[in-house]
Coordinates of C-alpha atoms in Angstrom, one line a residue:
K227 CA -5.8 13.1 1.7
D228 CA -3.0 15.5 0.8
E229 CA -0.3 13.1 2.3
P230 CA 3.1 12.6 0.6
R231 CA 1.8 9.6 -1.3
W232 CA -1.2 11.4 -2.9
I233 CA 0.8 14.6 -3.6
Q234 CA 3.1 12.3 -5.7
D235 CA 0.1 11.1 -7.6
E236 CA -1.2 14.7 -8.2
A237 CA 2.2 15.8 -9.6
R238 CA 2.5 12.7 -11.9
F239 CA -1.1 13.3 -13.2
N240 CA -0.3 17.0 -13.9
D241 CA 2.9 16.1 -15.7
L242 CA 1.1 13.5 -17.9
L243 CA -2.1 15.5 -18.5
G244 CA 0.0 18.5 -19.8
T245 CA 0.8 16.3 -22.8
A246 CA -2.5 14.5 -23.0
G247 CA -4.6 17.6 -23.8
V248 CA -7.4 16.6 -21.5
P249 CA -8.9 19.3 -19.3
V250 CA -8.8 18.1 -15.7
E251 CA -9.6 19.1 -12.1
I252 CA -8.1 17.5 -9.1
L253 CA -9.8 17.7 -5.7
F254 CA -8.6 16.4 -2.3
S255 CA -11.3 15.3 0.2
Q256 CA -9.1 15.4 3.3
G257 CA -9.8 11.9 4.3
D258 CA -13.5 12.6 4.7
S259 CA -16.1 10.5 2.8
A260 CA -18.8 13.2 3.1
K261 CA -16.4 15.8 1.6
E262 CA -15.5 13.3 -1.1
K263 CA -19.2 12.8 -2.1
A264 CA -19.7 16.6 -2.2
N265 CA -16.6 16.9 -4.4
V266 CA -17.9 14.3 -6.7
E267 CA -21.3 16.0 -6.9
S268 CA -19.7 19.3 -7.7
L269 CA -17.7 17.7 -10.5
I270 CA -20.8 16.1 -11.9
T271 CA -22.5 19.5 -11.9
K272 CA -19.6 20.8 -13.9
G273 CA -20.3 18.2 -16.6
I274 CA -17.4 15.8 -16.3
K275 CA -17.4 12.7 -18.5
V276 CA -15.0 10.5 -16.5
L277 CA -14.5 10.4 -12.8
I278 CA -11.2 9.0 -11.4
L279 CA -11.8 8.4 -7.7
T280 CA -9.5 7.1 -4.9
P281 CA -12.0 6.3 -2.2
Q282 CA -11.2 7.3 1.4
D283 CA -13.6 4.5 2.5
G284 CA -14.3 1.9 -0.2
A285 CA -17.8 1.1 1.0
A286 CA -18.8 4.7 1.7
A287 CA -17.7 5.8 -1.8
A288 CA -20.4 3.6 -3.4
A289 CA -23.0 6.4 -3.2
A290 CA -20.7 8.9 -5.0
A291 CA -20.0 6.3 -7.7
Q292 CA -23.7 5.6 -8.1
A293 CA -24.4 9.4 -8.4
A294 CA -21.8 9.6 -11.2
R295 CA -23.2 6.5 -13.0
D296 CA -26.7 8.1 -12.8
A297 CA -25.3 11.2 -14.5
G298 CA -23.8 9.1 -17.3
V299 CA -20.2 9.6 -16.1
K300 CA -17.7 6.7 -16.4
V301 CA -16.2 5.8 -13.0
I302 CA -12.6 4.7 -12.6
A303 CA -11.5 3.5 -9.2
Y304 CA -7.9 4.6 -8.7
D305 CA -5.5 2.6 -6.4
R306 CA -8.3 1.7 -4.0
L307 CA -11.4 -0.3 -5.0
I308 CA -14.9 1.2 -4.6
L309 CA -16.9 -1.5 -2.8
G310 CA -20.5 -2.8 -2.9
T311 CA -21.7 -1.2 -6.1
D312 CA -21.8 -2.1 -9.8
A313 CA -21.3 1.6 -10.6
V314 CA -17.6 1.1 -11.3
D315 CA -16.4 0.8 -14.9
Y316 CA -12.8 0.1 -14.3
Y317 CA -10.1 -0.3 -11.6
V318 CA -6.6 1.0 -12.0
T319 CA -4.3 -0.5 -9.4
F320 CA -1.0 -2.0 -8.6
D321 CA -1.2 -5.7 -7.9
S322 CA -1.7 -5.4 -4.2
V323 CA -1.4 -9.1 -3.5
A324 CA 1.9 -9.0 -5.3
V325 CA 3.0 -6.1 -3.1
G326 CA 2.3 -8.2 0.1
Q327 CA 4.1 -11.2 -1.5
A328 CA 7.2 -9.1 -2.2
Q329 CA 7.2 -7.9 1.4
G330 CA 6.8 -11.4 2.8
Q331 CA 9.3 -12.8 0.4
Y332 CA 11.9 -10.3 1.5
L333 CA 11.5 -11.4 5.1
V334 CA 11.7 -15.0 4.2
D335 CA 14.9 -14.4 2.1
K336 CA 16.6 -12.7 5.1
A337 CA 15.6 -15.3 7.7
E338 CA 18.0 -18.1 8.8
G339 CA 17.3 -21.0 11.1
T340 CA 14.2 -21.3 13.2
G341 CA 12.3 -19.4 15.9
N342 CA 12.8 -15.9 14.3
P343 CA 10.5 -13.4 16.1
L344 CA 7.9 -12.1 13.6
Y345 CA 5.8 -8.9 14.2
L346 CA 2.9 -8.4 11.9
Y347 CA 1.3 -5.0 11.1
A348 CA -1.4 -4.1 8.7
G349 CA -3.1 -1.1 7.1
A350 CA -6.7 0.3 7.7
A351 CA -9.6 -2.1 8.0
S352 CA -11.7 0.3 5.9
D353 CA -9.2 -0.1 2.9
N354 CA -9.7 -3.1 0.8
N355 CA -6.0 -2.9 -0.2
A356 CA -5.0 -3.5 3.4
F357 CA -6.6 -7.0 3.1
L358 CA -4.9 -7.7 -0.3
F359 CA -1.5 -6.6 1.1
F360 CA -2.0 -8.9 4.1
E361 CA -3.2 -11.8 2.0
G362 CA -0.1 -11.5 -0.2
A363 CA 2.2 -11.4 2.8
W364 CA 0.4 -14.3 4.5
N365 CA 0.7 -16.4 1.3
V366 CA 4.5 -16.3 1.6
L367 CA 5.0 -16.1 5.4
Q368 CA 2.5 -18.8 6.5
P369 CA 4.5 -21.8 5.3
K370 CA 7.5 -20.4 7.1
I371 CA 5.5 -19.8 10.2
A372 CA 4.1 -23.4 10.0
D373 CA 7.6 -24.8 9.7
G374 CA 9.0 -22.8 12.6
T375 CA 11.2 -20.4 10.7
F376 CA 9.1 -17.5 12.2
V377 CA 7.2 -17.2 15.5
I378 CA 4.5 -14.6 15.6
K379 CA 4.9 -12.4 18.6
N380 CA 2.2 -9.7 18.5
S381 CA -1.1 -11.3 17.4
S382 CA -3.0 -14.1 19.2
E383 CA -5.5 -14.2 16.3
A384 CA -2.6 -14.8 13.8
V385 CA -1.1 -17.5 16.1
A386 CA -4.5 -19.2 16.3
L387 CA -4.7 -19.3 12.5
Q388 CA -1.0 -20.0 11.7
D389 CA -1.7 -23.5 10.3
K390 CA -4.2 -22.1 7.7
A391 CA -2.6 -21.4 4.3
T392 CA -5.6 -19.5 3.1
L393 CA -7.6 -17.1 5.3
T394 CA -11.2 -16.0 4.9
R395 CA -12.0 -12.3 4.9
D396 CA -13.3 -12.6 8.4
E397 CA -10.2 -14.4 9.6
M398 CA -8.0 -11.7 8.1
A399 CA -10.2 -9.0 9.7
N400 CA -9.7 -10.7 13.1
I401 CA -5.9 -10.4 12.7
I402 CA -6.0 -6.9 11.2
G403 CA -8.1 -5.8 14.1
Q404 CA -5.2 -6.6 16.4
V405 CA -2.4 -5.3 14.2
T406 CA -3.9 -2.3 12.3
T407 CA -1.9 0.9 12.0
N408 CA -4.9 2.6 10.3
W409 CA -2.2 3.9 7.9
D410 CA -1.3 6.4 10.7
F411 CA 2.2 7.1 11.9
N412 CA 1.2 7.7 15.5
T413 CA -1.1 4.6 15.7
A414 CA 1.8 2.5 14.3
K415 CA 4.2 4.0 16.8
S416 CA 1.9 3.4 19.8
L417 CA 1.1 -0.2 18.7
A418 CA 4.8 -1.1 18.2
E419 CA 5.5 0.4 21.7
A420 CA 2.7 -1.6 23.2
N421 CA 3.9 -4.8 21.5
L422 CA 7.5 -4.4 22.7
T423 CA 6.3 -3.5 26.2
V424 CA 4.6 -6.9 26.7
A425 CA 7.3 -8.8 24.8
T426 CA 10.1 -10.6 26.7
A427 CA 13.7 -10.2 25.8
E428 CA 13.5 -13.7 24.2
D429 CA 10.7 -12.2 21.9
K430 CA 13.2 -9.7 20.6
G431 CA 16.8 -10.2 19.5
D432 CA 17.0 -10.4 15.7
V433 CA 13.4 -9.5 14.6
F434 CA 11.4 -9.5 11.4
I435 CA 8.7 -6.9 10.9
Q436 CA 5.9 -7.1 8.3
A437 CA 5.1 -3.4 8.1
P438 CA 2.4 -2.4 5.5
N439 CA 3.8 0.8 4.0
D440 CA 6.6 3.3 4.3
G441 CA 5.1 5.8 6.7
T442 CA 4.2 3.1 9.2
A443 CA 7.5 1.3 8.6
R444 CA 9.5 4.4 9.7
S445 CA 7.5 4.8 12.8
I446 CA 7.7 1.1 13.7
A447 CA 11.4 1.0 12.8
D448 CA 12.2 3.9 15.1
V449 CA 10.5 2.1 18.0
F450 CA 12.3 -1.2 17.5
A451 CA 15.6 0.6 17.0
A452 CA 15.2 2.3 20.4
D453 CA 14.7 -1.0 22.2
P454 CA 17.9 -2.3 23.8
D455 CA 16.8 -5.9 23.6
V456 CA 16.4 -5.6 19.8
T457 CA 19.7 -6.6 18.3
S458 CA 18.7 -6.1 14.6
Y459 CA 15.5 -5.8 12.6
V460 CA 14.4 -6.4 9.0
V461 CA 11.4 -4.2 8.2
T462 CA 9.3 -4.0 5.0
G463 CA 7.6 -1.0 3.4
Q464 CA 6.0 0.2 0.2
D465 CA 5.5 3.4 -1.9
A466 CA 9.2 4.5 -2.2
E467 CA 8.5 7.7 -0.3
K468 CA 11.5 10.0 -0.2
A469 CA 11.8 9.7 3.6
S470 CA 11.9 6.0 3.4
I471 CA 14.4 6.0 0.5
Q472 CA 16.7 8.0 2.8
Y473 CA 15.9 5.5 5.6
I474 CA 17.0 2.6 3.3
I475 CA 20.2 4.4 2.4
D476 CA 20.9 4.9 6.1
G477 CA 20.1 1.3 7.0
K478 CA 17.0 2.2 9.1
Q479 CA 14.5 0.6 6.8
S480 CA 15.2 -2.7 4.9
M481 CA 13.2 -2.4 1.7
T482 CA 10.3 -0.7 0.0
V483 CA 8.0 -1.8 -2.8
L484 CA 8.2 0.7 -5.7
K485 CA 4.8 1.2 -7.2
D486 CA 5.8 3.7 -9.9
V487 CA 2.9 6.2 -9.8
R488 CA 3.9 7.4 -13.3
T489 CA 2.7 4.0 -14.5
L490 CA -0.5 4.0 -12.5
A491 CA -1.3 7.6 -13.5
A492 CA -0.6 6.8 -17.2
D493 CA -2.9 3.7 -17.0
A494 CA -5.7 5.8 -15.5
I495 CA -5.3 8.5 -18.2
A496 CA -5.2 5.8 -20.9
A497 CA -8.4 4.3 -19.5
A498 CA -10.1 7.7 -19.3
Q499 CA -9.1 8.5 -22.9
A500 CA -10.5 5.1 -24.0
F501 CA -13.8 5.9 -22.4
L502 CA -13.9 9.4 -23.8
G503 CA -13.2 7.8 -27.3
G504 CA -16.1 5.4 -26.9
S505 CA -14.0 2.3 -26.4
T506 CA -13.1 0.2 -23.3
P507 CA -9.7 0.1 -21.6
E508 CA -7.4 -3.0 -21.6
Q509 CA -8.4 -5.7 -19.1
T510 CA -6.1 -8.4 -17.8
T511 CA -8.0 -9.5 -14.6
T512 CA -10.9 -8.6 -12.4
Y513 CA -11.4 -7.7 -8.7
N514 CA -14.6 -8.6 -6.9
N515 CA -15.9 -5.6 -5.0
G516 CA -18.7 -7.4 -3.2
A517 CA -21.2 -6.6 -6.0
F518 CA -19.5 -7.7 -9.2
D519 CA -16.1 -8.4 -10.8
V520 CA -14.6 -5.0 -11.8
P521 CA -12.4 -5.1 -14.9
A522 CA -8.8 -4.1 -14.2
K523 CA -5.2 -4.1 -15.5
P524 CA -2.8 -4.2 -12.5
S525 CA 0.5 -2.3 -12.9
E526 CA 3.8 -4.0 -11.9
V527 CA 5.7 -3.6 -8.6
I528 CA 9.4 -3.6 -7.9
T529 CA 11.2 -4.6 -4.7
V530 CA 13.9 -2.0 -3.7
D531 CA 16.6 -2.3 -1.1
Q532 CA 20.2 -1.0 -0.9
S533 CA 21.4 -3.4 -3.6
N534 CA 19.3 -1.9 -6.4
L535 CA 18.2 1.5 -5.0
K536 CA 20.3 3.5 -7.4
A537 CA 19.0 1.8 -10.5
A538 CA 15.4 1.6 -9.5
I539 CA 14.9 5.0 -7.9
I540 CA 17.6 7.4 -9.1
D541 CA 18.6 6.1 -12.6
S542 CA 14.9 5.6 -13.5
G543 CA 14.2 9.3 -12.7
Y544 CA 11.7 8.4 -10.0
W545 CA 13.5 10.7 -7.5
P546 CA 16.5 13.0 -8.1
A547 CA 19.8 12.1 -6.6
E548 CA 20.3 15.5 -5.0
D549 CA 17.3 14.8 -2.6
F550 CA 19.4 12.2 -0.7
T551 CA 22.6 11.9 1.3
G552 CA 24.9 8.9 1.4
L553 CA 24.1 7.5 -2.1
D554 CA 27.8 7.2 -2.9
A555 CA 28.2 4.5 -0.3
L556 CA 25.6 2.2 -2.0
P557 CA 26.5 -0.4 -4.6

């Protein structure tokens, strides 16, 4: 989809490919798996050697991957895993479990005492990453839920499972079914509003919000900020979107997880060049996609809040200073 996150990736790819000397074509599928498969088939017809695919729906993309494999094309899954097929040669990703752990750890570090209201939100059930993010967050939050530091306020499924340190895929799916934002701003807003409508004043006060990414974090934060019974909130995010960097500067969003797309794009291009040269890209781990263990090399992630925003985002050249207001007030 040509959303802010994916337009970032396109720009980073074009910057890097200009120096790599590799002819490339980038197609958007508008969040439609059928259009995605048609796009892949048109690229195969043009004689591509390597396909880098971010699947809209991990399972639905298996057919497109198989078509590429049948045509002798190497298939690199980018950021999201292609599921249920062995027609995947490599997976370029950020460590999604580490992203969730960074988010959960931030909430834990900010919490004092016991009985802190915790609101859980997740990504789309069709996206394998949503499960990995949730798994990472649960790894860190669950011990603090079990010991009473946090009290879950918006998921009966999560409450029923709160004593389990490790959840099965089905158990996670049950929770995600109650707290999914579908990666959509409006869905996140409606869900947060519905959660706060049924919550009592005691369920509010100083709240902690596990939000899955920046877009949903802003929607959810706006809803919580508008509730007179919410005294304060800590809310997580990821992707270092410009709008959320401004929210962090303004104190409306607590943190984001920077997944430097320059690193991810560079890793994808390095993998493609390895395949084009007849070798195999570097592997440090594997991810099981339901059919087999896909070779991968996860890129690192960085927690960003007001304390290190200037260094991590501005000084690193990720975003230019002139795109923001209020930077001078930060440390």
